[in-house]
Short mmCIF file of C-alpha atoms and ligand atoms in Angstrom, two decimals:
data_model
loop_
_atom_site.label_atom_id
_atom_site.label_comp_id
_atom_site.label_asym_id
_atom_site.label_seq_id
_atom_site.Cartn_x
_atom_site.Cartn_y
_atom_site.Cartn_z
CA MET W 1 22.32 12.78 11.42
CA LYS W 2 21.44 9.12 11.46
CA ALA W 3 18.17 7.29 12.15
CA THR W 4 16.53 3.92 11.59
CA ALA W 5 12.81 3.31 11.15
CA THR W 6 10.64 0.25 10.65
CA ALA W 7 7.30 0.53 8.83
CA HIS W 8 4.68 -1.94 7.69
CA PRO W 9 2.89 -2.29 4.38
CA ASN W 10 -0.85 -1.82 4.19
CA ILE W 11 -3.56 -3.46 2.15
CA ALA W 12 -6.38 -1.27 0.89
CA LEU W 13 -9.97 -2.36 1.40
CA VAL W 14 -11.15 0.69 -0.56
CA LYS W 15 -8.62 1.12 -3.33
CA TYR W 16 -6.59 4.14 -4.44
CA TRP W 17 -6.32 4.26 -8.23
CA GLY W 18 -5.92 7.72 -9.82
CA LYS W 19 -4.34 11.11 -9.11
CA ARG W 20 -5.60 14.69 -9.05
CA ASP W 21 -2.09 16.12 -9.26
CA ILE W 22 0.91 14.21 -10.56
CA ALA W 23 3.70 16.56 -9.39
CA LEU W 24 2.49 16.57 -5.77
CA ASN W 25 1.17 12.99 -6.01
CA LEU W 26 -2.30 13.92 -4.81
CA PRO W 27 -4.91 11.14 -5.01
CA ALA W 28 -8.08 11.65 -7.05
CA ALA W 29 -10.16 10.08 -4.25
CA GLY W 30 -9.81 8.70 -0.74
CA SER W 31 -8.90 5.14 0.21
CA LEU W 32 -9.00 2.97 3.33
CA SER W 33 -6.54 0.30 4.40
CA VAL W 34 -5.28 -2.00 7.12
CA THR W 35 -1.65 -1.66 8.19
CA LEU W 36 -0.10 -5.13 8.53
CA ALA W 37 2.06 -6.59 11.27
CA GLY W 38 4.07 -9.57 10.10
CA LEU W 39 5.69 -7.81 7.12
CA SER W 40 8.09 -4.92 7.48
CA THR W 41 10.61 -2.60 5.89
CA THR W 42 13.54 -1.32 7.94
CA THR W 43 15.45 1.68 6.65
CA GLU W 44 18.54 3.43 7.97
CA VAL W 45 19.31 6.93 6.73
CA CYS W 46 22.60 8.65 7.46
CA PHE W 47 23.48 12.10 6.10
CA GLU W 48 27.27 11.96 5.57
CA PRO W 49 29.30 15.06 4.63
CA HIS W 50 31.90 13.19 2.51
CA LEU W 51 29.36 11.62 0.10
CA ALA W 52 29.33 12.95 -3.48
CA GLU W 53 25.82 11.60 -4.11
CA ASP W 54 23.04 9.69 -2.37
CA VAL W 55 23.88 6.00 -2.02
CA VAL W 56 20.86 3.72 -1.85
CA SER W 57 20.81 -0.01 -1.22
CA LEU W 58 17.88 -2.42 -1.07
CA ASP W 59 18.15 -5.90 0.41
CA GLY W 60 21.95 -5.77 0.37
CA HIS W 61 22.41 -4.51 -3.22
CA GLN W 62 22.94 -1.00 -4.57
CA LEU W 63 19.77 0.07 -6.41
CA SER W 64 20.58 -0.64 -10.05
CA ASP W 65 17.30 0.65 -11.49
CA GLU W 66 17.99 4.35 -12.16
CA ARG W 67 14.30 5.25 -12.03
CA ALA W 68 13.91 3.71 -8.58
CA ARG W 69 17.08 5.50 -7.38
CA ARG W 70 15.79 8.85 -8.76
CA ARG W 71 12.57 8.37 -6.83
CA VAL W 72 14.50 8.01 -3.57
CA VAL W 73 16.86 10.91 -4.37
CA GLU W 74 13.93 13.23 -5.17
CA PHE W 75 12.31 12.22 -1.89
CA LEU W 76 15.52 12.96 0.02
CA ASP W 77 15.63 16.36 -1.75
CA LEU W 78 12.23 17.19 -0.20
CA VAL W 79 13.58 16.34 3.25
CA ARG W 80 16.82 18.27 2.66
CA ARG W 81 14.89 21.34 1.53
CA ALA W 82 12.55 21.22 4.55
CA ALA W 83 15.42 20.73 7.03
CA ASP W 84 17.93 23.02 5.32
CA VAL W 85 20.41 20.15 5.00
CA GLU W 86 22.83 19.99 2.09
CA THR W 87 24.68 16.72 2.59
CA TYR W 88 23.94 13.51 0.72
CA ALA W 89 22.69 10.41 2.46
CA ARG W 90 23.41 6.72 2.69
CA VAL W 91 20.13 4.79 2.68
CA VAL W 92 20.11 1.11 3.61
CA THR W 93 16.76 -0.69 3.32
CA TYR W 94 15.66 -4.25 3.96
CA ASN W 95 12.25 -5.78 3.22
CA ASP W 96 11.36 -9.04 4.93
CA PHE W 97 8.92 -9.86 2.08
CA PRO W 98 9.14 -9.84 -1.76
CA THR W 99 9.77 -6.37 -3.22
CA ALA W 100 7.68 -4.82 -6.04
CA ALA W 101 5.38 -7.75 -6.66
CA GLY W 102 2.13 -6.09 -5.59
CA LEU W 103 2.80 -6.52 -1.87
CA ALA W 104 2.87 -2.82 -1.13
CA SER W 105 6.63 -2.56 -0.69
CA SER W 106 6.53 1.07 -1.87
CA ALA W 107 4.07 1.81 0.95
CA SER W 108 6.25 0.48 3.77
CA GLY W 109 9.37 1.66 1.91
CA PHE W 110 8.42 5.34 1.68
CA ALA W 111 6.81 5.32 5.14
CA ALA W 112 10.05 4.01 6.67
CA LEU W 113 12.09 6.45 4.56
CA ALA W 114 9.90 9.41 5.59
CA VAL W 115 10.30 8.61 9.28
CA ALA W 116 14.02 7.78 9.15
CA ALA W 117 15.09 10.61 6.81
CA SER W 118 13.10 13.31 8.61
CA SER W 119 14.49 12.21 11.97
CA ALA W 120 18.05 12.00 10.66
CA ALA W 121 17.64 15.52 9.24
CA GLY W 122 16.44 16.84 12.61
CA LEU W 123 12.79 17.46 11.67
CA ASP W 124 10.27 16.84 14.46
CA TRP W 125 7.09 16.41 12.43
CA SER W 126 3.66 15.08 13.44
CA PRO W 127 2.48 11.75 11.99
CA GLN W 128 0.03 13.70 9.78
CA ARG W 129 2.78 15.82 8.32
CA LEU W 130 4.96 12.75 7.84
CA SER W 131 2.01 11.07 6.12
CA ALA W 132 1.75 13.94 3.62
CA LEU W 133 5.53 13.68 3.11
CA ALA W 134 5.39 9.90 2.56
CA ARG W 135 2.62 10.49 -0.01
CA ARG W 136 5.13 12.35 -2.20
CA GLY W 137 7.08 9.09 -2.50
CA SER W 138 4.09 6.82 -2.97
CA GLY W 139 0.38 7.47 -2.48
CA SER W 140 -0.22 4.31 -0.48
CA ALA W 141 2.76 5.10 1.80
CA ALA W 142 0.77 7.93 3.38
CA ARG W 143 -1.49 5.26 4.96
CA SER W 144 1.41 3.30 6.49
CA LEU W 145 2.18 6.24 8.82
CA PHE W 146 -0.63 4.97 11.06
CA GLY W 147 -1.43 1.58 12.58
CA GLY W 148 -4.65 -0.40 12.36
CA PHE W 149 -7.46 0.76 10.08
CA VAL W 150 -6.49 3.93 8.23
CA GLU W 151 -8.23 6.32 5.86
CA MET W 152 -6.45 8.46 3.29
CA ARG W 153 -8.05 11.85 2.65
CA PRO W 154 -7.58 13.29 -0.84
CA GLY W 155 -7.70 16.84 0.56
CA THR W 156 -8.74 19.95 -1.33
CA LYS W 157 -5.79 22.33 -0.89
CA PRO W 158 -3.67 22.88 -4.01
CA ASP W 159 -0.43 22.41 -2.02
CA GLY W 160 -1.54 18.97 -0.79
CA SER W 161 -0.96 19.75 2.89
CA ASP W 162 -4.39 18.27 3.76
CA ALA W 163 -3.86 15.12 1.64
CA HIS W 164 -2.75 12.79 4.40
CA ALA W 165 -4.03 9.71 6.17
CA LYS W 166 -5.77 9.52 9.52
CA PRO W 167 -6.45 6.57 11.83
CA VAL W 168 -9.95 5.05 11.80
CA ALA W 169 -9.51 2.28 14.43
CA PRO W 170 -6.49 0.85 16.30
CA PRO W 171 -4.96 -2.56 15.40
CA ASP W 172 -6.67 -4.35 18.31
CA HIS W 173 -10.13 -3.09 17.31
CA TRP W 174 -10.78 -6.23 15.24
CA ASP W 175 -8.87 -9.52 15.33
CA LEU W 176 -8.69 -10.16 11.59
CA ARG W 177 -6.05 -12.03 9.64
CA CYS W 178 -4.79 -11.25 6.17
CA LEU W 179 -3.43 -14.28 4.31
CA ILE W 180 -1.37 -13.41 1.28
CA ALA W 181 -1.39 -16.11 -1.39
CA LEU W 182 1.67 -15.62 -3.58
CA THR W 183 0.90 -16.76 -7.11
CA THR W 184 4.23 -16.07 -8.79
CA ARG W 185 7.78 -15.07 -7.98
CA GLY W 186 9.51 -12.02 -9.39
CA GLU W 187 8.54 -8.45 -10.05
CA LYS W 188 5.40 -7.31 -11.80
CA LYS W 189 5.59 -5.99 -15.38
CA VAL W 190 3.54 -2.80 -15.08
CA GLY W 191 4.26 -0.76 -11.94
CA SER W 192 1.29 0.77 -10.18
CA THR W 193 2.21 4.38 -11.00
CA GLU W 194 2.37 3.50 -14.71
CA GLY W 195 -0.77 1.34 -14.63
CA MET W 196 -2.66 4.05 -12.79
CA GLY W 197 -1.51 6.76 -15.22
CA ARG W 198 -2.50 4.73 -18.26
CA THR W 199 -5.89 3.95 -16.71
CA GLN W 200 -6.56 7.60 -15.96
CA GLN W 201 -5.53 8.73 -19.45
CA THR W 202 -7.26 6.07 -21.52
CA SER W 203 -9.94 4.15 -19.62
CA PRO W 204 -13.54 5.30 -20.20
CA LEU W 205 -14.32 3.53 -16.91
CA PHE W 206 -11.99 5.78 -14.88
CA GLN W 207 -14.41 8.60 -13.99
CA PRO W 208 -17.30 6.27 -13.08
CA TRP W 209 -14.85 4.37 -10.80
CA ILE W 210 -13.84 7.56 -8.97
CA GLU W 211 -17.52 8.35 -8.39
CA THR W 212 -17.98 5.09 -6.45
CA VAL W 213 -15.26 5.71 -3.88
CA ASP W 214 -16.90 8.09 -1.39
CA ASP W 215 -19.84 5.76 -0.86
CA ASP W 216 -17.50 2.79 -0.36
CA LEU W 217 -15.53 4.79 2.21
CA ARG W 218 -18.63 5.75 4.16
CA GLN W 219 -19.92 2.16 4.22
CA THR W 220 -16.50 0.77 5.15
CA ARG W 221 -16.14 3.12 8.12
CA LEU W 222 -19.52 1.87 9.36
CA ALA W 223 -18.64 -1.81 8.80
CA ILE W 224 -15.39 -1.35 10.76
CA ASP W 225 -17.16 0.48 13.55
CA LYS W 226 -19.74 -2.35 13.88
CA ARG W 227 -17.21 -5.13 13.13
CA ASP W 228 -19.60 -6.30 10.40
CA PHE W 229 -17.43 -8.80 8.51
CA SER W 230 -19.85 -9.63 5.72
CA ALA W 231 -20.45 -5.95 4.94
CA LEU W 232 -16.71 -5.29 4.95
CA GLY W 233 -16.14 -8.18 2.55
CA ARG W 234 -18.87 -7.08 0.16
CA ILE W 235 -17.50 -3.54 -0.08
CA ALA W 236 -13.83 -4.61 -0.29
CA GLU W 237 -14.44 -7.12 -3.09
CA ARG W 238 -16.46 -4.67 -5.12
CA SER W 239 -13.89 -1.89 -4.65
CA CYS W 240 -11.13 -4.27 -5.77
CA LEU W 241 -13.03 -5.56 -8.79
CA ARG W 242 -14.07 -2.07 -9.88
CA MET W 243 -10.49 -0.83 -9.59
CA HIS W 244 -9.30 -3.73 -11.74
CA ALA W 245 -12.20 -3.22 -14.17
CA THR W 246 -11.15 0.39 -14.78
CA ALA W 247 -7.54 -0.76 -15.34
CA ILE W 248 -8.61 -3.57 -17.68
CA GLY W 249 -10.59 -0.92 -19.61
CA ALA W 250 -7.42 1.12 -20.34
CA ASP W 251 -5.79 1.15 -23.79
CA PRO W 252 -3.93 -1.16 -23.86
CA GLY W 253 -5.69 -2.84 -20.95
CA VAL W 254 -3.77 -3.26 -17.69
CA LEU W 255 -4.34 -6.81 -16.42
CA TYR W 256 -2.46 -7.76 -13.24
CA TRP W 257 -4.04 -11.21 -12.77
CA ASN W 258 -2.78 -14.63 -13.76
CA ALA W 259 -4.74 -17.89 -13.94
CA THR W 260 -4.13 -18.65 -10.26
CA THR W 261 -5.47 -15.21 -9.27
CA VAL W 262 -8.75 -16.06 -11.01
CA SER W 263 -8.90 -19.57 -9.50
CA LEU W 264 -8.48 -18.00 -6.06
CA ILE W 265 -11.35 -15.55 -6.64
CA HIS W 266 -13.70 -18.40 -7.54
CA ARG W 267 -12.52 -20.63 -4.70
CA ILE W 268 -12.90 -17.93 -2.04
CA ARG W 269 -16.39 -17.07 -3.20
CA ARG W 270 -17.38 -20.74 -3.17
CA ALA W 271 -15.97 -21.24 0.34
CA ARG W 272 -17.88 -18.19 1.53
CA GLY W 273 -21.06 -19.62 0.00
CA ASP W 274 -20.35 -22.78 2.01
CA GLY W 275 -20.19 -20.75 5.22
CA LEU W 276 -16.49 -19.86 5.68
CA PRO W 277 -16.17 -16.14 6.45
CA CYS W 278 -13.49 -14.79 4.09
CA PHE W 279 -13.09 -12.26 1.28
CA PHE W 280 -10.37 -11.38 -1.19
CA THR W 281 -8.66 -8.25 -2.38
CA ILE W 282 -6.01 -7.84 -5.10
CA ASP W 283 -3.58 -4.99 -5.70
CA ALA W 284 -1.39 -4.05 -8.67
CA GLY W 285 -0.04 -7.57 -8.97
CA PRO W 286 -1.21 -11.19 -9.26
CA HIS W 287 -1.24 -12.13 -5.57
CA VAL W 288 -4.46 -12.50 -3.64
CA LYS W 289 -4.95 -11.22 -0.11
CA VAL W 290 -7.64 -13.01 1.87
CA PHE W 291 -9.12 -11.50 5.01
CA CYS W 292 -10.83 -13.66 7.64
CA PRO W 293 -11.65 -13.60 11.35
CA ALA W 294 -8.67 -14.95 13.37
CA GLU W 295 -10.55 -18.07 14.48
CA VAL W 296 -10.90 -19.50 10.94
CA THR W 297 -7.29 -18.82 9.86
CA ASP W 298 -6.30 -22.50 9.68
CA ASP W 299 -9.32 -23.35 7.53
CA VAL W 300 -8.50 -20.56 5.10
CA VAL W 301 -4.81 -21.57 4.95
CA ASP W 302 -5.88 -25.16 4.14
CA LEU W 303 -8.18 -23.88 1.41
CA LEU W 304 -5.49 -21.71 -0.19
CA SER W 305 -2.80 -24.40 0.08
CA ASP W 306 -4.95 -26.73 -2.03
CA ILE W 307 -5.04 -24.43 -5.04
CA ASP W 308 -2.67 -25.14 -7.94
CA GLY W 309 -0.26 -22.28 -8.50
CA VAL W 310 -0.23 -20.95 -4.93
CA ARG W 311 3.48 -20.86 -4.14
CA ASP W 312 3.48 -19.55 -0.63
CA ILE W 313 1.14 -18.09 1.97
CA LEU W 314 2.13 -15.24 4.28
CA THR W 315 0.08 -14.45 7.37
CA ALA W 316 -0.40 -10.92 8.65
CA ARG W 317 -2.70 -9.12 11.08
CA PRO W 318 -3.60 -5.49 11.81
CA GLY W 319 -0.35 -3.90 12.87
CA PRO W 320 1.23 -0.78 14.32
CA ALA W 321 2.43 2.59 13.10
CA PRO W 322 6.12 2.96 12.15
CA THR W 323 8.69 2.89 14.90
CA LEU W 324 11.89 4.84 15.15
CA GLY W 325 14.98 3.27 16.63
CA ALA W 326 17.44 0.43 16.21
CA ALA W 327 16.28 -2.48 14.03
C1 2P0 M 401 -3.98 0.79 -3.02
N1 2P0 M 401 -2.51 0.47 -4.95
O1 2P0 M 401 -4.91 1.50 -2.62
C2 2P0 M 401 -3.85 0.64 -4.51
C3 2P0 M 401 -4.59 -0.54 -5.02
C4 2P0 M 401 -2.37 -0.63 -5.81
C5 2P0 M 401 -3.72 -1.12 -6.08
O2 2P0 M 401 -1.79 2.26 -3.88
O3 2P0 M 401 1.93 6.20 -7.91
O4 2P0 M 401 2.44 2.54 -5.43
O5 2P0 M 401 3.31 5.64 -5.92
O6 2P0 M 401 1.18 6.90 -5.65
O7 2P0 M 401 1.02 3.98 -3.92
C6 2P0 M 401 -0.30 1.33 -5.35
O8 2P0 M 401 -0.03 2.61 -5.74
O9 2P0 M 401 1.19 4.52 -6.35
C7 2P0 M 401 -1.58 1.38 -4.69
P1 2P0 M 401 1.94 5.88 -6.46
P2 2P0 M 401 1.26 3.41 -5.24
O10 2P0 M 401 -3.19 0.20 -2.24
#
C-alpha cells in the first residue's frame, strides 16, 4: 500500500481561468499546455493502518496551512472511496522548484498525488481516468497526466467523467525551451482558485473571455501541428493577456504582475521585433515564462539576465508524463 510518483508541472499556452462546476472542479472552457521536463514533484503515499489521520509533509515540513492540508485529505478521500480503502495515509512530497508562486506546483503536485495514491490504493486506472481524478485536486493538474503538448477538454457530462486531458503531440515533436524568469521570492498573495472565483463572480469581462477560448484552441492545435512558432506566440500572448485582463476587471481587481513582470513583457516584444523568436506567458503569479526555439536559448537567457528585478532563470523543455517508481 505504498507508491512513489514523479510528475512535472505544465505551462498553459491557452489558459484555464473559470469553472462550470465548483464541487467537481469542472473547467468552464478547454485549455492547452506544455508539460515541462526540468522541474518536478515527487510524492510518496503510504496507507498505514496505525495512523489516526492523514499526515502530509511538503519539502520536509508538515503542512501547517490547514486549508492546504484539507485539500490533500479530501483528495485522498476520493481515492479511498474508489478503492474501498479505510486507512489513513502518510504523504511525503518534494518540489525541486519554488512552491505556490505561480509555477504550477499544484499541477505537478496533484498529478503526482493522483498517480501515487491510486497505485498505493491498488487502483489500476488509465491515464485519462487519472487525469479526471487529478482535476478534482487542481484543474491544471489534469494536464500534467500527459507529456508533451496537452489539451484539457471541459467535457459536457454532469459527473465530469469526460473532463480530462488528452495528448496533442509528444515532447519530441518540437524542440522548444521554456525559460522561467523569477521576479520575486515567496508565495503569491491571491491563490489561483480564489482569483479565478472572484473573476468569475465579479468581472464583466469573464464571459467574453470564455467565448475566445475555443478559437484559440483550434488555432493552437494547428500551430503545433505545423510547428509555426510565430502563430503559437501570437495566440499564447493574447490568451495570457486576455486571461489577466478578465482578472484585472474583477472587483476588487486581481493583479498578479509586479514592475519586473511588465518590464519583461516590453523587453520580449522589443526583442521579437528585432528578430529574436520568443514569446511570453504569465500565470497566476508575477513570474514570466518565455518560450523560444532551442537554438536561441542562450540569446534569450542573456536578454532576461539583463533585466532589473529578474532574480533567477530556470530552463525547461517539453517533458514526459508522470512516472511511477522509486525517486
Ligand atoms: C492555467 N492557471 O491554465 C491557468 C493560467 C493559472 C493561470 O490553471 O482552482 O491551480 O485548482 O482548478 O489549476 C491555475 O489554476 O486552479 C491555472 P484550481 P489551478 O495554467
